Short mmCIF file of N, CA, C and O in Angstrom, two decimals:
data_model
loop_
_atom_site.label_atom_id
_atom_site.label_comp_id
_atom_site.label_asym_id
_atom_site.label_seq_id
_atom_site.Cartn_x
_atom_site.Cartn_y
_atom_site.Cartn_z
N MET A 1 -33.59 76.36 102.86
CA MET A 1 -34.18 75.04 102.88
C MET A 1 -35.61 75.07 103.42
O MET A 1 -36.39 74.18 103.12
N LEU A 2 -35.91 76.07 104.22
CA LEU A 2 -37.27 76.17 104.75
C LEU A 2 -38.30 76.34 103.63
O LEU A 2 -39.38 75.76 103.69
N PHE A 3 -37.94 77.13 102.62
CA PHE A 3 -38.87 77.31 101.50
C PHE A 3 -39.08 75.98 100.76
O PHE A 3 -40.20 75.63 100.41
N ALA A 4 -38.00 75.26 100.53
CA ALA A 4 -38.09 73.98 99.83
C ALA A 4 -38.92 72.98 100.64
O ALA A 4 -39.77 72.28 100.07
N ARG A 5 -38.68 72.93 101.93
CA ARG A 5 -39.44 71.99 102.78
C ARG A 5 -40.92 72.37 102.83
O ARG A 5 -41.79 71.52 102.77
N THR A 6 -41.20 73.68 102.91
CA THR A 6 -42.59 74.14 102.94
C THR A 6 -43.30 73.79 101.64
O THR A 6 -44.43 73.28 101.65
N PHE A 7 -42.63 74.06 100.52
CA PHE A 7 -43.23 73.72 99.23
C PHE A 7 -43.49 72.22 99.14
O PHE A 7 -44.53 71.78 98.65
N ARG A 8 -42.55 71.42 99.62
CA ARG A 8 -42.71 69.96 99.56
C ARG A 8 -43.90 69.51 100.40
O ARG A 8 -44.71 68.69 99.96
N VAL A 9 -44.03 70.04 101.60
CA VAL A 9 -45.16 69.66 102.46
C VAL A 9 -46.48 70.07 101.80
O VAL A 9 -47.43 69.29 101.76
N MET A 10 -46.53 71.28 101.26
CA MET A 10 -47.75 71.73 100.62
C MET A 10 -48.07 70.89 99.38
O MET A 10 -49.23 70.55 99.14
N THR A 11 -47.04 70.54 98.62
CA THR A 11 -47.25 69.69 97.43
C THR A 11 -47.74 68.31 97.84
O THR A 11 -48.67 67.77 97.22
N ASP A 12 -47.16 67.74 98.88
CA ASP A 12 -47.62 66.43 99.36
C ASP A 12 -49.08 66.50 99.81
O ASP A 12 -49.88 65.61 99.49
N ARG A 13 -49.44 67.54 100.53
CA ARG A 13 -50.83 67.70 100.98
C ARG A 13 -51.76 67.90 99.80
O ARG A 13 -52.88 67.38 99.79
N PHE A 14 -51.31 68.64 98.80
CA PHE A 14 -52.11 68.83 97.59
C PHE A 14 -52.41 67.48 96.95
O PHE A 14 -53.56 67.17 96.62
N HIS A 15 -51.38 66.64 96.81
CA HIS A 15 -51.58 65.35 96.15
C HIS A 15 -52.35 64.36 97.02
O HIS A 15 -53.07 63.50 96.49
N GLU A 16 -52.26 64.48 98.32
CA GLU A 16 -53.10 63.67 99.20
C GLU A 16 -54.57 64.00 98.97
O GLU A 16 -55.41 63.11 98.92
N ARG A 17 -54.87 65.28 98.81
CA ARG A 17 -56.25 65.70 98.57
C ARG A 17 -56.72 65.29 97.18
O ARG A 17 -57.90 64.98 97.00
N LEU A 18 -55.81 65.29 96.22
CA LEU A 18 -56.17 64.80 94.89
C LEU A 18 -56.53 63.32 94.95
O LEU A 18 -57.47 62.87 94.28
N ALA A 19 -55.78 62.56 95.73
CA ALA A 19 -56.01 61.12 95.85
C ALA A 19 -57.39 60.83 96.43
O ALA A 19 -57.96 59.76 96.17
N ASP A 20 -57.95 61.77 97.19
CA ASP A 20 -59.28 61.59 97.78
C ASP A 20 -60.38 61.75 96.74
O ASP A 20 -61.54 61.48 97.02
N ARG A 21 -60.04 62.20 95.56
CA ARG A 21 -61.03 62.41 94.50
C ARG A 21 -60.84 61.35 93.42
O ARG A 21 -59.81 60.73 93.31
N ASP A 22 -61.85 61.18 92.63
CA ASP A 22 -61.82 60.16 91.59
C ASP A 22 -61.22 60.74 90.31
O ASP A 22 -61.92 60.99 89.34
N LEU A 23 -59.91 60.98 90.35
CA LEU A 23 -59.20 61.54 89.20
C LEU A 23 -58.15 60.56 88.71
O LEU A 23 -57.81 59.60 89.38
N GLU A 24 -57.63 60.86 87.54
CA GLU A 24 -56.53 60.08 87.00
C GLU A 24 -55.33 60.21 87.93
O GLU A 24 -55.28 61.14 88.74
N PRO A 25 -54.34 59.33 87.82
CA PRO A 25 -53.17 59.40 88.72
C PRO A 25 -52.21 60.53 88.35
O PRO A 25 -51.10 60.31 87.87
N LEU A 26 -52.68 61.75 88.57
CA LEU A 26 -51.87 62.93 88.24
C LEU A 26 -50.69 63.05 89.19
O LEU A 26 -50.80 62.79 90.38
N ARG A 27 -49.54 63.42 88.61
CA ARG A 27 -48.30 63.58 89.38
C ARG A 27 -47.87 65.05 89.32
O ARG A 27 -48.36 65.80 88.49
N PRO A 28 -46.92 65.44 90.17
CA PRO A 28 -46.46 66.83 90.13
C PRO A 28 -46.01 67.28 88.73
O PRO A 28 -46.27 68.43 88.34
N ALA A 29 -45.37 66.40 87.97
CA ALA A 29 -44.93 66.78 86.62
C ALA A 29 -46.11 67.23 85.76
O ALA A 29 -45.98 68.15 84.94
N HIS A 30 -47.26 66.60 85.94
CA HIS A 30 -48.44 67.00 85.17
C HIS A 30 -48.83 68.43 85.50
O HIS A 30 -49.25 69.19 84.62
N GLY A 31 -48.71 68.81 86.77
CA GLY A 31 -49.07 70.17 87.16
C GLY A 31 -48.24 71.21 86.44
O GLY A 31 -48.75 72.27 86.04
N PHE A 32 -46.95 70.92 86.24
CA PHE A 32 -46.09 71.86 85.52
C PHE A 32 -46.52 71.95 84.05
O PHE A 32 -46.42 73.01 83.45
N VAL A 33 -47.02 70.85 83.49
CA VAL A 33 -47.52 70.87 82.11
C VAL A 33 -48.77 71.72 82.02
O VAL A 33 -48.90 72.56 81.13
N PHE A 34 -49.71 71.53 82.96
CA PHE A 34 -50.93 72.34 82.97
C PHE A 34 -50.58 73.83 83.01
O PHE A 34 -51.12 74.63 82.23
N ARG A 35 -49.69 74.21 83.92
CA ARG A 35 -49.33 75.63 84.08
C ARG A 35 -48.69 76.17 82.80
O ARG A 35 -49.00 77.27 82.35
N TYR A 36 -47.78 75.39 82.22
CA TYR A 36 -47.09 75.84 81.02
C TYR A 36 -48.06 76.01 79.86
O TYR A 36 -48.03 77.04 79.16
N LEU A 37 -48.94 75.04 79.66
CA LEU A 37 -49.86 75.12 78.53
C LEU A 37 -50.89 76.23 78.72
O LEU A 37 -51.39 76.80 77.75
N ALA A 38 -51.20 76.56 79.95
CA ALA A 38 -52.11 77.67 80.21
C ALA A 38 -51.47 79.00 79.79
O ALA A 38 -52.15 79.91 79.32
N GLU A 39 -50.15 79.08 79.92
CA GLU A 39 -49.43 80.31 79.57
C GLU A 39 -48.94 80.31 78.13
O GLU A 39 -48.70 81.37 77.56
N GLN A 40 -48.74 79.12 77.56
CA GLN A 40 -48.21 78.97 76.19
C GLN A 40 -49.17 78.11 75.38
O GLN A 40 -48.93 76.93 75.16
N PRO A 41 -50.27 78.68 74.93
CA PRO A 41 -51.32 77.86 74.30
C PRO A 41 -50.95 77.20 72.98
O PRO A 41 -51.66 76.33 72.52
N SER A 42 -49.84 77.56 72.36
CA SER A 42 -49.46 76.91 71.10
C SER A 42 -48.11 76.20 71.23
O SER A 42 -47.31 76.21 70.31
N ALA A 43 -47.88 75.57 72.37
CA ALA A 43 -46.61 74.90 72.63
C ALA A 43 -46.54 73.56 71.91
O ALA A 43 -47.54 72.90 71.67
N THR A 44 -45.32 73.16 71.59
CA THR A 44 -45.07 71.84 71.02
C THR A 44 -44.40 70.98 72.09
O THR A 44 -44.02 71.48 73.16
N ALA A 45 -44.20 69.71 71.79
CA ALA A 45 -43.51 68.82 72.72
C ALA A 45 -42.08 69.28 72.95
O ALA A 45 -41.55 69.16 74.06
N VAL A 46 -41.45 69.84 71.93
CA VAL A 46 -40.08 70.36 72.09
C VAL A 46 -40.09 71.54 73.06
O VAL A 46 -39.24 71.62 73.96
N ASP A 47 -41.05 72.46 72.91
CA ASP A 47 -41.16 73.59 73.84
C ASP A 47 -41.37 73.09 75.27
O ASP A 47 -40.74 73.58 76.21
N LEU A 48 -42.25 72.11 75.40
CA LEU A 48 -42.55 71.54 76.72
C LEU A 48 -41.31 70.89 77.32
O LEU A 48 -41.02 71.07 78.51
N ALA A 49 -40.57 70.17 76.51
CA ALA A 49 -39.34 69.51 76.99
C ALA A 49 -38.33 70.53 77.50
O ALA A 49 -37.74 70.34 78.58
N VAL A 50 -38.17 71.62 76.77
CA VAL A 50 -37.24 72.67 77.20
C VAL A 50 -37.71 73.25 78.53
O VAL A 50 -36.92 73.42 79.46
N HIS A 51 -38.99 73.54 78.63
CA HIS A 51 -39.53 74.12 79.86
C HIS A 51 -39.36 73.18 81.06
O HIS A 51 -38.97 73.62 82.14
N LEU A 52 -39.64 71.90 80.85
CA LEU A 52 -39.56 70.93 81.94
C LEU A 52 -38.12 70.50 82.24
O LEU A 52 -37.85 69.94 83.30
N GLY A 53 -37.22 70.71 81.28
CA GLY A 53 -35.84 70.28 81.47
C GLY A 53 -35.69 68.77 81.32
O GLY A 53 -34.90 68.15 82.02
N VAL A 54 -36.48 68.21 80.40
CA VAL A 54 -36.44 66.76 80.15
C VAL A 54 -36.26 66.52 78.66
O VAL A 54 -36.29 67.46 77.86
N SER A 55 -36.11 65.27 78.28
CA SER A 55 -35.98 64.94 76.86
C SER A 55 -37.32 65.13 76.15
O SER A 55 -38.39 65.15 76.78
N LYS A 56 -37.26 65.26 74.83
CA LYS A 56 -38.48 65.37 74.04
C LYS A 56 -39.35 64.12 74.23
O LYS A 56 -40.57 64.21 74.31
N GLN A 57 -38.70 62.97 74.35
CA GLN A 57 -39.44 61.72 74.54
C GLN A 57 -40.21 61.73 75.86
O GLN A 57 -41.36 61.30 75.93
N ALA A 58 -39.57 62.22 76.92
CA ALA A 58 -40.24 62.28 78.23
C ALA A 58 -41.41 63.27 78.19
O ALA A 58 -42.48 62.98 78.73
N ALA A 59 -41.20 64.41 77.55
CA ALA A 59 -42.28 65.40 77.44
C ALA A 59 -43.43 64.84 76.61
O ALA A 59 -44.60 65.04 76.96
N THR A 60 -43.11 64.14 75.53
CA THR A 60 -44.14 63.54 74.67
C THR A 60 -44.93 62.50 75.45
O THR A 60 -46.16 62.44 75.34
N LYS A 61 -44.26 61.70 76.26
CA LYS A 61 -44.94 60.68 77.05
C LYS A 61 -45.89 61.32 78.07
O LYS A 61 -47.03 60.88 78.23
N THR A 62 -45.42 62.35 78.75
CA THR A 62 -46.25 63.04 79.74
C THR A 62 -47.46 63.67 79.06
O THR A 62 -48.58 63.57 79.55
N ALA A 63 -47.23 64.32 77.93
CA ALA A 63 -48.33 64.94 77.19
C ALA A 63 -49.31 63.88 76.71
O ALA A 63 -50.53 64.09 76.75
N ALA A 64 -48.81 62.72 76.27
CA ALA A 64 -49.69 61.64 75.79
C ALA A 64 -50.62 61.16 76.89
O ALA A 64 -51.79 60.84 76.62
N GLU A 65 -50.12 61.09 78.12
CA GLU A 65 -50.99 60.70 79.24
C GLU A 65 -52.12 61.70 79.40
O GLU A 65 -53.29 61.32 79.55
N LEU A 66 -51.78 62.99 79.33
CA LEU A 66 -52.81 64.02 79.50
C LEU A 66 -53.78 64.05 78.33
O LEU A 66 -54.96 64.35 78.51
N VAL A 67 -53.30 63.71 77.14
CA VAL A 67 -54.19 63.59 75.98
C VAL A 67 -55.14 62.42 76.19
O VAL A 67 -56.36 62.54 76.01
N GLU A 68 -54.61 61.29 76.62
CA GLU A 68 -55.42 60.09 76.85
C GLU A 68 -56.51 60.35 77.89
O GLU A 68 -57.64 59.86 77.76
N TRP A 69 -56.20 61.13 78.91
CA TRP A 69 -57.16 61.41 79.98
C TRP A 69 -58.10 62.56 79.65
O TRP A 69 -58.99 62.90 80.42
N GLY A 70 -57.88 63.22 78.49
CA GLY A 70 -58.77 64.28 78.05
C GLY A 70 -58.45 65.67 78.54
O GLY A 70 -59.25 66.60 78.35
N TYR A 71 -57.29 65.87 79.15
CA TYR A 71 -56.90 67.19 79.66
C TYR A 71 -56.22 68.05 78.60
O TYR A 71 -56.21 69.27 78.70
N VAL A 72 -55.60 67.41 77.63
CA VAL A 72 -54.82 68.10 76.59
C VAL A 72 -55.25 67.59 75.23
O VAL A 72 -55.58 66.42 75.06
N ARG A 73 -55.23 68.50 74.25
CA ARG A 73 -55.54 68.15 72.86
C ARG A 73 -54.25 68.36 72.06
O ARG A 73 -53.51 69.31 72.28
N ARG A 74 -54.02 67.44 71.14
CA ARG A 74 -52.85 67.53 70.26
C ARG A 74 -53.37 67.70 68.83
O ARG A 74 -54.14 66.88 68.35
N THR A 75 -52.96 68.80 68.18
CA THR A 75 -53.40 69.07 66.81
C THR A 75 -52.17 69.31 65.94
O THR A 75 -51.12 69.69 66.44
N PRO A 76 -52.30 69.09 64.63
CA PRO A 76 -51.16 69.33 63.74
C PRO A 76 -50.69 70.78 63.83
O PRO A 76 -51.49 71.71 63.92
N HIS A 77 -49.39 70.96 63.79
CA HIS A 77 -48.80 72.30 63.81
C HIS A 77 -49.07 72.94 62.46
O HIS A 77 -48.90 72.30 61.42
N PRO A 78 -49.49 74.20 62.43
CA PRO A 78 -49.83 74.84 61.14
C PRO A 78 -48.65 75.05 60.21
O PRO A 78 -48.83 75.12 58.99
N ALA A 79 -47.41 75.12 60.74
CA ALA A 79 -46.26 75.43 59.89
C ALA A 79 -45.24 74.30 59.82
O ALA A 79 -44.34 74.35 58.98
N ASP A 80 -45.35 73.31 60.68
CA ASP A 80 -44.35 72.23 60.73
C ASP A 80 -45.08 70.89 60.74
O ASP A 80 -45.67 70.51 61.75
N ARG A 81 -45.01 70.19 59.62
CA ARG A 81 -45.75 68.92 59.50
C ARG A 81 -45.30 67.86 60.49
O ARG A 81 -46.02 66.93 60.79
N ARG A 82 -44.09 67.97 61.02
CA ARG A 82 -43.58 66.98 61.97
C ARG A 82 -44.04 67.23 63.40
O ARG A 82 -43.97 66.35 64.24
N ALA A 83 -44.49 68.44 63.67
CA ALA A 83 -44.82 68.83 65.05
C ALA A 83 -46.33 68.87 65.27
O ALA A 83 -47.12 68.90 64.33
N HIS A 84 -46.69 68.85 66.55
CA HIS A 84 -48.08 68.99 66.97
C HIS A 84 -48.15 70.10 68.01
O HIS A 84 -47.23 70.28 68.80
N VAL A 85 -49.26 70.81 68.01
CA VAL A 85 -49.52 71.84 69.01
C VAL A 85 -50.27 71.18 70.17
O VAL A 85 -51.19 70.40 69.95
N LEU A 86 -49.85 71.49 71.38
CA LEU A 86 -50.50 70.98 72.58
C LEU A 86 -51.29 72.12 73.21
O LEU A 86 -50.79 73.23 73.35
N GLU A 87 -52.54 71.83 73.58
CA GLU A 87 -53.35 72.85 74.24
C GLU A 87 -54.28 72.19 75.24
O GLU A 87 -54.68 71.03 75.06
N LEU A 88 -54.61 72.94 76.29
CA LEU A 88 -55.53 72.43 77.29
C LEU A 88 -56.93 72.33 76.70
O LEU A 88 -57.36 73.21 75.95
N THR A 89 -57.65 71.28 77.07
CA THR A 89 -59.06 71.14 76.69
C THR A 89 -59.90 71.85 77.75
O THR A 89 -59.37 72.36 78.74
N GLY A 90 -61.20 71.83 77.57
CA GLY A 90 -62.09 72.36 78.61
C GLY A 90 -61.88 71.63 79.92
O GLY A 90 -61.85 72.25 80.99
N LYS A 91 -61.71 70.32 79.85
CA LYS A 91 -61.46 69.54 81.06
C LYS A 91 -60.14 69.96 81.70
O LYS A 91 -60.04 70.06 82.93
N GLY A 92 -59.13 70.24 80.89
CA GLY A 92 -57.84 70.70 81.40
C GLY A 92 -57.94 72.05 82.08
O GLY A 92 -57.37 72.26 83.16
N ARG A 93 -58.68 72.97 81.48
CA ARG A 93 -58.86 74.28 82.09
C ARG A 93 -59.68 74.18 83.37
O ARG A 93 -59.39 74.88 84.36
N SER A 94 -60.68 73.30 83.38
CA SER A 94 -61.47 73.09 84.61
C SER A 94 -60.60 72.52 85.72
O SER A 94 -60.71 72.93 86.88
N TYR A 95 -59.74 71.58 85.36
CA TYR A 95 -58.84 71.01 86.37
C TYR A 95 -57.92 72.09 86.92
O TYR A 95 -57.68 72.15 88.13
N LEU A 96 -57.42 72.96 86.07
CA LEU A 96 -56.52 74.02 86.53
C LEU A 96 -57.24 74.95 87.51
O LEU A 96 -56.67 75.34 88.53
N ARG A 97 -58.50 75.27 87.24
CA ARG A 97 -59.27 76.09 88.19
C ARG A 97 -59.46 75.34 89.51
O ARG A 97 -59.32 75.93 90.58
N PHE A 98 -59.74 74.05 89.44
CA PHE A 98 -59.88 73.22 90.63
C PHE A 98 -58.56 73.20 91.42
O PHE A 98 -58.54 73.37 92.64
N ALA A 99 -57.44 73.01 90.72
CA ALA A 99 -56.13 72.97 91.38
C ALA A 99 -55.82 74.31 92.03
O ALA A 99 -55.29 74.35 93.15
N ASP A 100 -56.16 75.40 91.37
CA ASP A 100 -55.94 76.73 91.96
C ASP A 100 -56.74 76.89 93.24
O ASP A 100 -56.24 77.44 94.23
N ALA A 101 -57.98 76.41 93.24
CA ALA A 101 -58.81 76.49 94.45
C ALA A 101 -58.22 75.63 95.57
O ALA A 101 -58.21 76.04 96.74
N LEU A 102 -57.70 74.47 95.21
CA LEU A 102 -57.09 73.59 96.21
C LEU A 102 -55.82 74.22 96.79
O LEU A 102 -55.59 74.18 98.00
N TRP A 103 -55.01 74.84 95.93
CA TRP A 103 -53.82 75.56 96.42
C TRP A 103 -54.22 76.72 97.32
O TRP A 103 -53.55 76.99 98.33
N ALA A 104 -55.31 77.40 96.98
CA ALA A 104 -55.78 78.51 97.81
C ALA A 104 -56.16 78.01 99.20
O ALA A 104 -55.87 78.67 100.21
N GLU A 105 -56.78 76.83 99.27
CA GLU A 105 -57.10 76.22 100.58
C GLU A 105 -55.83 75.98 101.38
O GLU A 105 -55.78 76.26 102.58
N LEU A 106 -54.81 75.45 100.73
CA LEU A 106 -53.55 75.18 101.41
C LEU A 106 -52.89 76.48 101.88
O LEU A 106 -52.33 76.53 102.99
N GLU A 107 -52.96 77.51 101.06
CA GLU A 107 -52.40 78.79 101.47
C GLU A 107 -53.16 79.37 102.66
O GLU A 107 -52.56 79.97 103.56
N GLU A 108 -54.48 79.18 102.68
CA GLU A 108 -55.28 79.64 103.82
C GLU A 108 -54.88 78.89 105.09
O GLU A 108 -54.79 79.50 106.17
N GLU A 109 -54.63 77.60 104.98
CA GLU A 109 -54.18 76.82 106.13
C GLU A 109 -52.83 77.32 106.61
O GLU A 109 -52.58 77.44 107.82
N PHE A 110 -51.94 77.64 105.67
CA PHE A 110 -50.63 78.18 106.01
C PHE A 110 -50.82 79.51 106.74
O PHE A 110 -50.20 79.76 107.79
N ALA A 111 -51.68 80.37 106.20
CA ALA A 111 -51.92 81.68 106.81
C ALA A 111 -52.50 81.54 108.21
O ALA A 111 -52.13 82.29 109.11
N SER A 112 -53.37 80.57 108.41
CA SER A 112 -53.93 80.40 109.75
C SER A 112 -52.88 79.89 110.73
O SER A 112 -52.94 80.17 111.92
N ALA A 113 -51.87 79.18 110.23
CA ALA A 113 -50.80 78.69 111.10
C ALA A 113 -49.83 79.80 111.49
O ALA A 113 -49.32 79.82 112.61
N VAL A 114 -49.56 80.74 110.58
CA VAL A 114 -48.57 81.78 110.86
C VAL A 114 -49.20 83.13 111.20
O VAL A 114 -48.50 84.02 111.67
N GLY A 115 -50.49 83.27 110.93
CA GLY A 115 -51.17 84.54 111.18
C GLY A 115 -51.28 85.36 109.91
O GLY A 115 -50.36 85.36 109.08
N ALA A 116 -52.40 86.05 109.80
CA ALA A 116 -52.68 86.83 108.58
C ALA A 116 -51.64 87.93 108.34
O ALA A 116 -51.22 88.16 107.21
N GLU A 117 -51.24 88.61 109.42
CA GLU A 117 -50.28 89.71 109.25
C GLU A 117 -48.93 89.19 108.78
O GLU A 117 -48.33 89.75 107.85
N ARG A 118 -48.44 88.12 109.38
CA ARG A 118 -47.15 87.56 108.97
C ARG A 118 -47.23 87.01 107.55
O ARG A 118 -46.28 87.11 106.78
N MET A 119 -48.38 86.43 107.21
CA MET A 119 -48.56 85.91 105.86
C MET A 119 -48.51 87.05 104.84
O MET A 119 -47.89 86.92 103.79
N ALA A 120 -49.13 88.17 105.16
CA ALA A 120 -49.12 89.31 104.25
C ALA A 120 -47.69 89.83 104.06
O ALA A 120 -47.28 90.15 102.93
N VAL A 121 -46.92 89.88 105.13
CA VAL A 121 -45.52 90.32 105.04
C VAL A 121 -44.72 89.33 104.21
O VAL A 121 -43.92 89.73 103.35
N LEU A 122 -44.93 88.04 104.45
CA LEU A 122 -44.21 87.01 103.69
C LEU A 122 -44.56 87.10 102.21
O LEU A 122 -43.68 87.06 101.36
N ARG A 123 -45.83 87.23 101.90
CA ARG A 123 -46.27 87.32 100.50
C ARG A 123 -45.62 88.54 99.82
O ARG A 123 -45.11 88.44 98.72
N GLU A 124 -45.63 89.67 100.51
CA GLU A 124 -45.04 90.89 99.95
C GLU A 124 -43.54 90.70 99.72
O GLU A 124 -43.01 91.11 98.68
N ALA A 125 -42.87 90.07 100.66
CA ALA A 125 -41.43 89.83 100.51
C ALA A 125 -41.14 88.90 99.35
O ALA A 125 -40.22 89.14 98.56
N LEU A 126 -41.91 87.84 99.22
CA LEU A 126 -41.70 86.89 98.12
C LEU A 126 -41.97 87.56 96.78
O LEU A 126 -41.23 87.35 95.81
N GLU A 127 -43.04 88.34 96.69
CA GLU A 127 -43.35 89.04 95.45
C GLU A 127 -42.25 90.03 95.08
O GLU A 127 -41.88 90.15 93.91
N ALA A 128 -41.69 90.72 96.08
CA ALA A 128 -40.60 91.66 95.83
C ALA A 128 -39.37 90.92 95.31
O ALA A 128 -38.71 91.38 94.38
N TYR A 129 -39.08 89.78 95.91
CA TYR A 129 -37.92 89.00 95.49
C TYR A 129 -38.09 88.48 94.06
O TYR A 129 -37.15 88.49 93.27
N LEU A 130 -39.31 88.05 93.73
CA LEU A 130 -39.56 87.48 92.41
C LEU A 130 -39.82 88.52 91.33
O LEU A 130 -39.84 88.18 90.14
N ASP A 131 -40.02 89.78 91.73
CA ASP A 131 -40.29 90.82 90.75
C ASP A 131 -39.15 90.90 89.74
O ASP A 131 -37.99 91.07 90.09
N GLY A 132 -39.49 90.73 88.49
CA GLY A 132 -38.49 90.79 87.43
C GLY A 132 -37.76 89.47 87.19
O GLY A 132 -36.96 89.38 86.26
N ALA A 133 -38.04 88.46 88.00
CA ALA A 133 -37.40 87.16 87.78
C ALA A 133 -37.96 86.54 86.51
O ALA A 133 -39.14 86.67 86.21
N GLU A 134 -37.10 85.89 85.76
CA GLU A 134 -37.53 85.27 84.51
C GLU A 134 -38.11 83.89 84.76
O GLU A 134 -37.75 83.22 85.71
N GLY A 135 -38.99 83.50 83.86
CA GLY A 135 -39.53 82.15 83.90
C GLY A 135 -40.70 82.01 84.84
O GLY A 135 -40.85 82.73 85.81
N GLY A 136 -41.54 81.05 84.52
CA GLY A 136 -42.69 80.74 85.35
C GLY A 136 -42.36 79.61 86.31
O GLY A 136 -41.20 79.37 86.64
N LEU A 137 -43.37 78.92 86.69
CA LEU A 137 -43.21 77.79 87.60
C LEU A 137 -42.59 76.62 86.84
O LEU A 137 -43.16 76.14 85.86
N ARG A 138 -41.41 76.21 87.27
CA ARG A 138 -40.67 75.14 86.60
C ARG A 138 -40.25 74.11 87.62
O ARG A 138 -39.96 74.46 88.76
N PRO A 139 -40.17 72.87 87.20
CA PRO A 139 -39.69 71.84 88.13
C PRO A 139 -38.19 71.98 88.39
O PRO A 139 -37.46 72.53 87.57
N VAL A 140 -37.78 71.50 89.52
CA VAL A 140 -36.35 71.40 89.83
C VAL A 140 -36.08 69.94 90.12
O VAL A 140 -36.22 69.48 91.23
N TRP A 141 -35.76 69.21 89.08
CA TRP A 141 -35.58 67.75 89.21
C TRP A 141 -34.32 67.46 89.94
O TRP A 141 -33.31 67.95 89.82
#
């Protein structure tokens, strides 16, 4: 439970810092979409729904918000006339770099609280545990 609580505190702090900036009302679910589309540049709403563990309608709605805000582009699928390909725009990729920098700040704060040596041991242990684990960053609703 300590890992879950730590992740929650860091996520809350991340979103508090986002609120201090003049950005759209991005939610944690949007972050999972950014990460997925960065790794799967030709994903469809169905692919996104499977990854997020939500209905196609919910994934389509979330993607539509990001399209409206200019973070994601939706283009016709080359092989399936019913589907659309979702991909990050330049604004979406810029936001992802910004979010990575913000997470790095939070990790630095964590490291300063526990000490650099303990942080290095923790990082090594977590990487060892995750080595070979399937799947990327996914929500746990």
